[in-house]
Coordinates of C-alpha atoms in Angstrom, one line a residue:
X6 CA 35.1 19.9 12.7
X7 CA 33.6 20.7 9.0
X8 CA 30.7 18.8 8.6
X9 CA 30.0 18.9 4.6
X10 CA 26.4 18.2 3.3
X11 CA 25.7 14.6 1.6
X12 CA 25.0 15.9 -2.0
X13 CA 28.5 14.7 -3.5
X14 CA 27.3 10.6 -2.6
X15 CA 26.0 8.6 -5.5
X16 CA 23.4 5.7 -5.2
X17 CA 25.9 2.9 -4.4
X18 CA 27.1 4.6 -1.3
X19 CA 24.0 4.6 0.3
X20 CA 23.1 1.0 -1.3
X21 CA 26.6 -0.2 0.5
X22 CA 25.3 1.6 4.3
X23 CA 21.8 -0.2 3.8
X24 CA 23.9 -3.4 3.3
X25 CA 25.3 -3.3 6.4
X26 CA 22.1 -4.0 8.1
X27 CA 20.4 -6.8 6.4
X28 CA 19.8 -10.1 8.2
X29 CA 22.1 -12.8 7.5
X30 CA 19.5 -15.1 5.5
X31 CA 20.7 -18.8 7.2
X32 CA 20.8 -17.2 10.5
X33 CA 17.3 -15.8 10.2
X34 CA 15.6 -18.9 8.9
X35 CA 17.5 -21.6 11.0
X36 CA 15.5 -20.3 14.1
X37 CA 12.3 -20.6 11.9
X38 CA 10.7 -23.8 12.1
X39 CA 10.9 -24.1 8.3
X40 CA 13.3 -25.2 5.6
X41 CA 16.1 -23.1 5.7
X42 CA 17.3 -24.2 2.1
X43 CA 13.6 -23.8 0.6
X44 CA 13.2 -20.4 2.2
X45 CA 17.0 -19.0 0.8
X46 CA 16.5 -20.7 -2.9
X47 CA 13.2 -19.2 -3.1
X48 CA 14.4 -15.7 -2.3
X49 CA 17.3 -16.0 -4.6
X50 CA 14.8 -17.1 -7.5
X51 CA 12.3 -14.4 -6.2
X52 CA 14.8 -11.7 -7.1
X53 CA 15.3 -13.4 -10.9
X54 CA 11.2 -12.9 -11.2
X55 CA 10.8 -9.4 -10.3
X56 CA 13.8 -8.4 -12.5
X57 CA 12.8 -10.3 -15.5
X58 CA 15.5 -12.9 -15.4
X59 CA 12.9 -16.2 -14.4
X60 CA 9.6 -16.5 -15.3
X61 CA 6.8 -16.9 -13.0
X62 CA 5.8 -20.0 -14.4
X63 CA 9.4 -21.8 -14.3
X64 CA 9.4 -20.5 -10.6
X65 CA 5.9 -22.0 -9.5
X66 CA 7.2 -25.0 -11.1
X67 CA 10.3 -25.3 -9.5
X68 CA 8.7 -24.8 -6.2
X69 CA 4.9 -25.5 -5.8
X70 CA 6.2 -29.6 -5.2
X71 CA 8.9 -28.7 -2.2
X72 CA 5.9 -25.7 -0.8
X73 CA 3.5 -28.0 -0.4
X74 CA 5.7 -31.0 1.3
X75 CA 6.4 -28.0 3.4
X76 CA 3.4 -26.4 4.3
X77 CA 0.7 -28.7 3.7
X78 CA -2.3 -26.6 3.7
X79 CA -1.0 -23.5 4.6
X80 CA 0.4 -23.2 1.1
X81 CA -1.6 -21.1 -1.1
X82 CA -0.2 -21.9 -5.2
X83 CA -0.5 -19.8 -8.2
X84 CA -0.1 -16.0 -8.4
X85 CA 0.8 -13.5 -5.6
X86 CA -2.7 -11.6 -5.0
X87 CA -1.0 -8.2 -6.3
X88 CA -4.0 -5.9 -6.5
X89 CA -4.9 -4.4 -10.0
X90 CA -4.2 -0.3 -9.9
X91 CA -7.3 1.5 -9.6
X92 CA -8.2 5.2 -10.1
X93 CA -7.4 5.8 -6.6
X94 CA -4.0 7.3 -5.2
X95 CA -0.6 5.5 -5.3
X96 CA 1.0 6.7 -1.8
X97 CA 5.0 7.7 -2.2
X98 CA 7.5 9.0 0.1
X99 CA 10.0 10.9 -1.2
X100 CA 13.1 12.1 1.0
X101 CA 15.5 14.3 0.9
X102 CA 19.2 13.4 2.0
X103 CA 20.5 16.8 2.0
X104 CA 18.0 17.7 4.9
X105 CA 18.1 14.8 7.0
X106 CA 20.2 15.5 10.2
X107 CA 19.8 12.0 11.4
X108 CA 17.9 13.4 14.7
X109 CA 15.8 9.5 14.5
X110 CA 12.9 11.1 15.2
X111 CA 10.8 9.2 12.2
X112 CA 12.2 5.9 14.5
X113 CA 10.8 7.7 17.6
X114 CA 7.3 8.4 16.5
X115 CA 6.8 5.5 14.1
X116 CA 7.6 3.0 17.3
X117 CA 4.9 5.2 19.3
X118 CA 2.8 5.2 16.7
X119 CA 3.1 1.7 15.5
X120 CA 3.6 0.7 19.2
X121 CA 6.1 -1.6 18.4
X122 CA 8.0 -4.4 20.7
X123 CA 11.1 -4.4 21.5
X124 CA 13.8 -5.4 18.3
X125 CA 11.4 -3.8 15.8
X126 CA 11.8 -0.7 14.2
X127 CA 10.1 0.5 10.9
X128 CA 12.0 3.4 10.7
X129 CA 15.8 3.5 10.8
X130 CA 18.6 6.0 10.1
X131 CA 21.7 4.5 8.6
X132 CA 24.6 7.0 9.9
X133 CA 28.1 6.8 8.9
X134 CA 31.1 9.6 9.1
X135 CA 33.1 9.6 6.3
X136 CA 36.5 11.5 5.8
X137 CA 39.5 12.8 7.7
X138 CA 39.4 15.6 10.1
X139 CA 39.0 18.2 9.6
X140 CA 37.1 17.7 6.8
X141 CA 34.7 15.6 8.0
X142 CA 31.0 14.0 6.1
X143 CA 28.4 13.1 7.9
X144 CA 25.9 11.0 5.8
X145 CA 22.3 9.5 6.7
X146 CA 19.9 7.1 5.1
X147 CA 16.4 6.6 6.8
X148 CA 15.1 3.6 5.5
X149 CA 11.1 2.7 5.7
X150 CA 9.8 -0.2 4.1
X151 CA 10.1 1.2 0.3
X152 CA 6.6 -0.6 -0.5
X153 CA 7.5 -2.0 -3.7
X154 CA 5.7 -1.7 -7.1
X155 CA 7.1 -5.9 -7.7
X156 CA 7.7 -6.9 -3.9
X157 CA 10.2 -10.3 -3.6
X158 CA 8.6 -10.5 -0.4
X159 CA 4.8 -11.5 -2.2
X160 CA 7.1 -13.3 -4.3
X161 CA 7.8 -15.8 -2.2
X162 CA 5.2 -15.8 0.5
X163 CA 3.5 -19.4 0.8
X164 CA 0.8 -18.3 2.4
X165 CA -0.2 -15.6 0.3
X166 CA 0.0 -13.3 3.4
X167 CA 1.9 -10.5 2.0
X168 CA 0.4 -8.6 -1.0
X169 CA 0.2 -5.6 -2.4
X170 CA -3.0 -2.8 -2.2
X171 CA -4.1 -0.8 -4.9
X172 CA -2.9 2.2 -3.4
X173 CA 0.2 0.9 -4.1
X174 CA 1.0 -0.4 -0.1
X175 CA 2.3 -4.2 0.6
X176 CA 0.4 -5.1 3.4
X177 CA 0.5 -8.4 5.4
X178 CA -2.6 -10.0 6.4
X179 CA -1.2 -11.4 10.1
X180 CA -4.3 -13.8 9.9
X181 CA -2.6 -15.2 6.9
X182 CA 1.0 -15.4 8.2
X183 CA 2.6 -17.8 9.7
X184 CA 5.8 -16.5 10.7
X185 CA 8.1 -18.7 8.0
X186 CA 10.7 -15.6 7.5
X187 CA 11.0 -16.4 3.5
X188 CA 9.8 -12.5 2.8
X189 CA 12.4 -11.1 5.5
X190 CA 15.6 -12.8 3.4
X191 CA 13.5 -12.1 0.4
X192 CA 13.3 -8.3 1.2
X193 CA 16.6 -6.5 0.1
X194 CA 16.0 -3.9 2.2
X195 CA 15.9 -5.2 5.4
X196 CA 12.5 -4.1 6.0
X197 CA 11.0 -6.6 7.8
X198 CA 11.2 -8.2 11.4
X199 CA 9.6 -11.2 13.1
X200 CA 7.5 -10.1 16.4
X201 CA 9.3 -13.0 18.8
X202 CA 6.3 -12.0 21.7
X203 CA 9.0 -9.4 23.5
X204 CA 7.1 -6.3 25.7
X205 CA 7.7 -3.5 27.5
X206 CA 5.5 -3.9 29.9
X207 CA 8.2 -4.4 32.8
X208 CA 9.6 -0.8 31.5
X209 CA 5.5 1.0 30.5
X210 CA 3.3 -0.9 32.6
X211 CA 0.2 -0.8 30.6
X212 CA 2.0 -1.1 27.7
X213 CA 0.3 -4.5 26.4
X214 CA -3.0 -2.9 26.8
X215 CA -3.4 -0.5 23.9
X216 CA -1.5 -1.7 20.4
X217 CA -2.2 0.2 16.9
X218 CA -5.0 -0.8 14.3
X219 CA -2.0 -2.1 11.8
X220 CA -4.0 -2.0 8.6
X221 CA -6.9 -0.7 9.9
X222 CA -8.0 -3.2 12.0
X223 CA -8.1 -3.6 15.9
X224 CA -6.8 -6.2 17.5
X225 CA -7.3 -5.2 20.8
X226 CA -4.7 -6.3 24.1
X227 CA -1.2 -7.0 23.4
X228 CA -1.2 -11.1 24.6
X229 CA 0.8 -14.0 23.8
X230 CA -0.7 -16.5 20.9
X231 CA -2.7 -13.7 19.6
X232 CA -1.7 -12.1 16.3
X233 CA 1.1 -10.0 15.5
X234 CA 3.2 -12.1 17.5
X235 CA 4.4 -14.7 15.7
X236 CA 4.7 -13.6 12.1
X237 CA 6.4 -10.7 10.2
X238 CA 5.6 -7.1 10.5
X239 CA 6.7 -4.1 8.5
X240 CA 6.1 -0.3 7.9
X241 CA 2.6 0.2 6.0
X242 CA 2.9 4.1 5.8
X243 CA 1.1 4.1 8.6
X244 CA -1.9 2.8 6.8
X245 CA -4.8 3.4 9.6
X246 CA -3.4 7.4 9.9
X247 CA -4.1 7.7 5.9
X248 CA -7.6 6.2 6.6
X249 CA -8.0 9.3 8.7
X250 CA -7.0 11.9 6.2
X251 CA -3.5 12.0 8.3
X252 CA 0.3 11.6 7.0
X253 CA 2.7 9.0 8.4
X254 CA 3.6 9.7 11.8
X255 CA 7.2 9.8 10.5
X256 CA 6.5 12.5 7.8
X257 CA 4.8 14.9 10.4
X258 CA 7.4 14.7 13.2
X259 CA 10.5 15.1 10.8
X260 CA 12.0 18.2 12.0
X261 CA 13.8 18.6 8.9
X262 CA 11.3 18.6 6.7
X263 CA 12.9 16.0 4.9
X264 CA 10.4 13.8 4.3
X265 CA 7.5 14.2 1.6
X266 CA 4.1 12.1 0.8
X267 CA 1.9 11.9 -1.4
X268 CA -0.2 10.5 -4.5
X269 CA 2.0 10.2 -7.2
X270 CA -0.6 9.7 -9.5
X271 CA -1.8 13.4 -9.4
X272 CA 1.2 15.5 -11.6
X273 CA 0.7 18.4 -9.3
X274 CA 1.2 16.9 -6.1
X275 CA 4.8 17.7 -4.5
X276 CA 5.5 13.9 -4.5
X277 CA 4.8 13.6 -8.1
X278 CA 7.4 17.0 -9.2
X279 CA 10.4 15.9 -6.5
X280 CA 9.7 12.5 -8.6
X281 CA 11.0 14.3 -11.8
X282 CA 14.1 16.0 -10.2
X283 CA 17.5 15.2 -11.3
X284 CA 18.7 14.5 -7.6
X285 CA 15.7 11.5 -7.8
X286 CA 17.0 8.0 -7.1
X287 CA 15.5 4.9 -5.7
X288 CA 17.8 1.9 -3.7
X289 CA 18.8 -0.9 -5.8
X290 CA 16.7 -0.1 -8.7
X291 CA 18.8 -2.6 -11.0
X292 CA 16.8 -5.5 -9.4
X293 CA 13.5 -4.1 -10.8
X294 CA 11.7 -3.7 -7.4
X295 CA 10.8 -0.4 -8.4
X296 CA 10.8 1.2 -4.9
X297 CA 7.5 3.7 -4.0
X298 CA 10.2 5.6 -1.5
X299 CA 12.0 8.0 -3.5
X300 CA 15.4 9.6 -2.1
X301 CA 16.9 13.3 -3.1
X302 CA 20.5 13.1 -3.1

């Protein structure tokens, strides 16, 4: 079998494999507790923002009356909290397809690192086979969260729970959250998953007791009605291992090499030049997300 390198596929090939794997929006928000309707307008309309299609006024109009009937108090009007850029770093991943071998060990190490339950993955490698034998192409996508310069998912977050750092990171503030789902049909990616409570523990006992600083901040024993669990959690570039002077657990196990991070601010970091090469491409870039994870095709 002739297994031919991945250079040949353009961005819509890959765009059609990370397709594949996104929720089914009425699925996802009928088992939320919230409007299903609201939640799937609101990520339509969410889309028309970012790209320059609706304007954020005619959206906060069109929805601020049916959010708060919703949510009550929980429902946090006006802007999305996006943070101003500062003369810090602005974190980006760039990887390269032609050396990913689709091993999955970016999903191995970010779920020990991250610690996360059962169902939830940060990381995961799209793989597909494409051809006739003998000639034969195998093709992989690893897909993070691609921590969006004009995140849908802030868009439409009633709460105000998801926002975006100055270094360029969407975080979510699981204080804040309260587990409606509106960001994870709002996402185009697919980069984001609800924590349902699920464990290990019966496989690792033990497991419960330790759980990663997600964002920095400790949060001690893994236990039922304490936050994560019950709201929405996504890859932060392992945001407490850059607070350390360390990369992403899944850019230092990649035995490929494939993966690359840096500040993208800084013209003579790597990050900044693979940036500038032809092969460059982002996912979906027609809907004006403008991506911070940058593939090499």
């Amino acid at each position: 079998m002739a297994l031919f390198s991945n250079n040949e596929n353009k961005p819509k090939d890959y765009e059609k494999m990370l397709d594949h794997i996104l929720p089914d929006p009425k699925t996802e928000l009928d088992d939320s507790p919230y409007s299903t309707g609201l939640g799937m307008n609101m990520a339509r309309d969410a889309r028309k923002v970012i790209n320059g299609k609706m304007k954020i006024d005619e959206f906060h109009k069109v929805y601020s009356s049916s959010l708060t009937k919703e949510f009550g108090n929980s429902y946090a009007g006006g802007e999305t909290e996006n943070k101003k850029k500062g003369d810090g770093p602005k974190w980006v991943m760039v990887i390269d397809l032609r050396k990913c071998v689709g091993c999955d060990t970016c999903t191995v190490s970010c779920k020990a690192e991250n610690r996360t339950p059962p169902g939830i993955s940060y990381n995961v490698v799209m793989e597909s086979l494409e051809g006739d034998f003998p000639n034969i192409k195998a093709v992989n996508l690893p897909r993070p969260c691609m921590q969006c310069d004009k995140p849908a998912c802030a868009q439409v977050c009633p709460t105000r729970a998801t926002y975006k750092m100055e270094n360029g990171i969407v975080a979510v503030d699981h204080d804040r959250c309260i587990g409606c789902r509106y960001c994870i049909v709002a996402c185009p990616y697919g980069a984001r998953s609800y924590d349902f409570g699920d464990s290990y523990e019966q496989e690792m006992i033990g497991y419960n007791d330790v759980t990663s600083p997600e964002y920095g901040k400790e949060r001690g024993p893994r236990e039922k009605g304490k936050t994560p669990i019950g709201t929405v959690r996504k890859c932060s570039f392992c945001f407490h291992r850059l607070q350390r002077g360390e990369e992403p657990a899944c850019v230092e196990t990649c035995i490929g090499d494939a993966r690359f991070f840096g500040d993208i601010n800084d013209p003579n970091s790597t990050v900044s030049k693979l940036a500038s090469s032809p092969r460059a491409f982002r996912l979906k870039e027609e809907l004006g997300t403008q991506p911070s994870v940058i593939y090499l095709r």
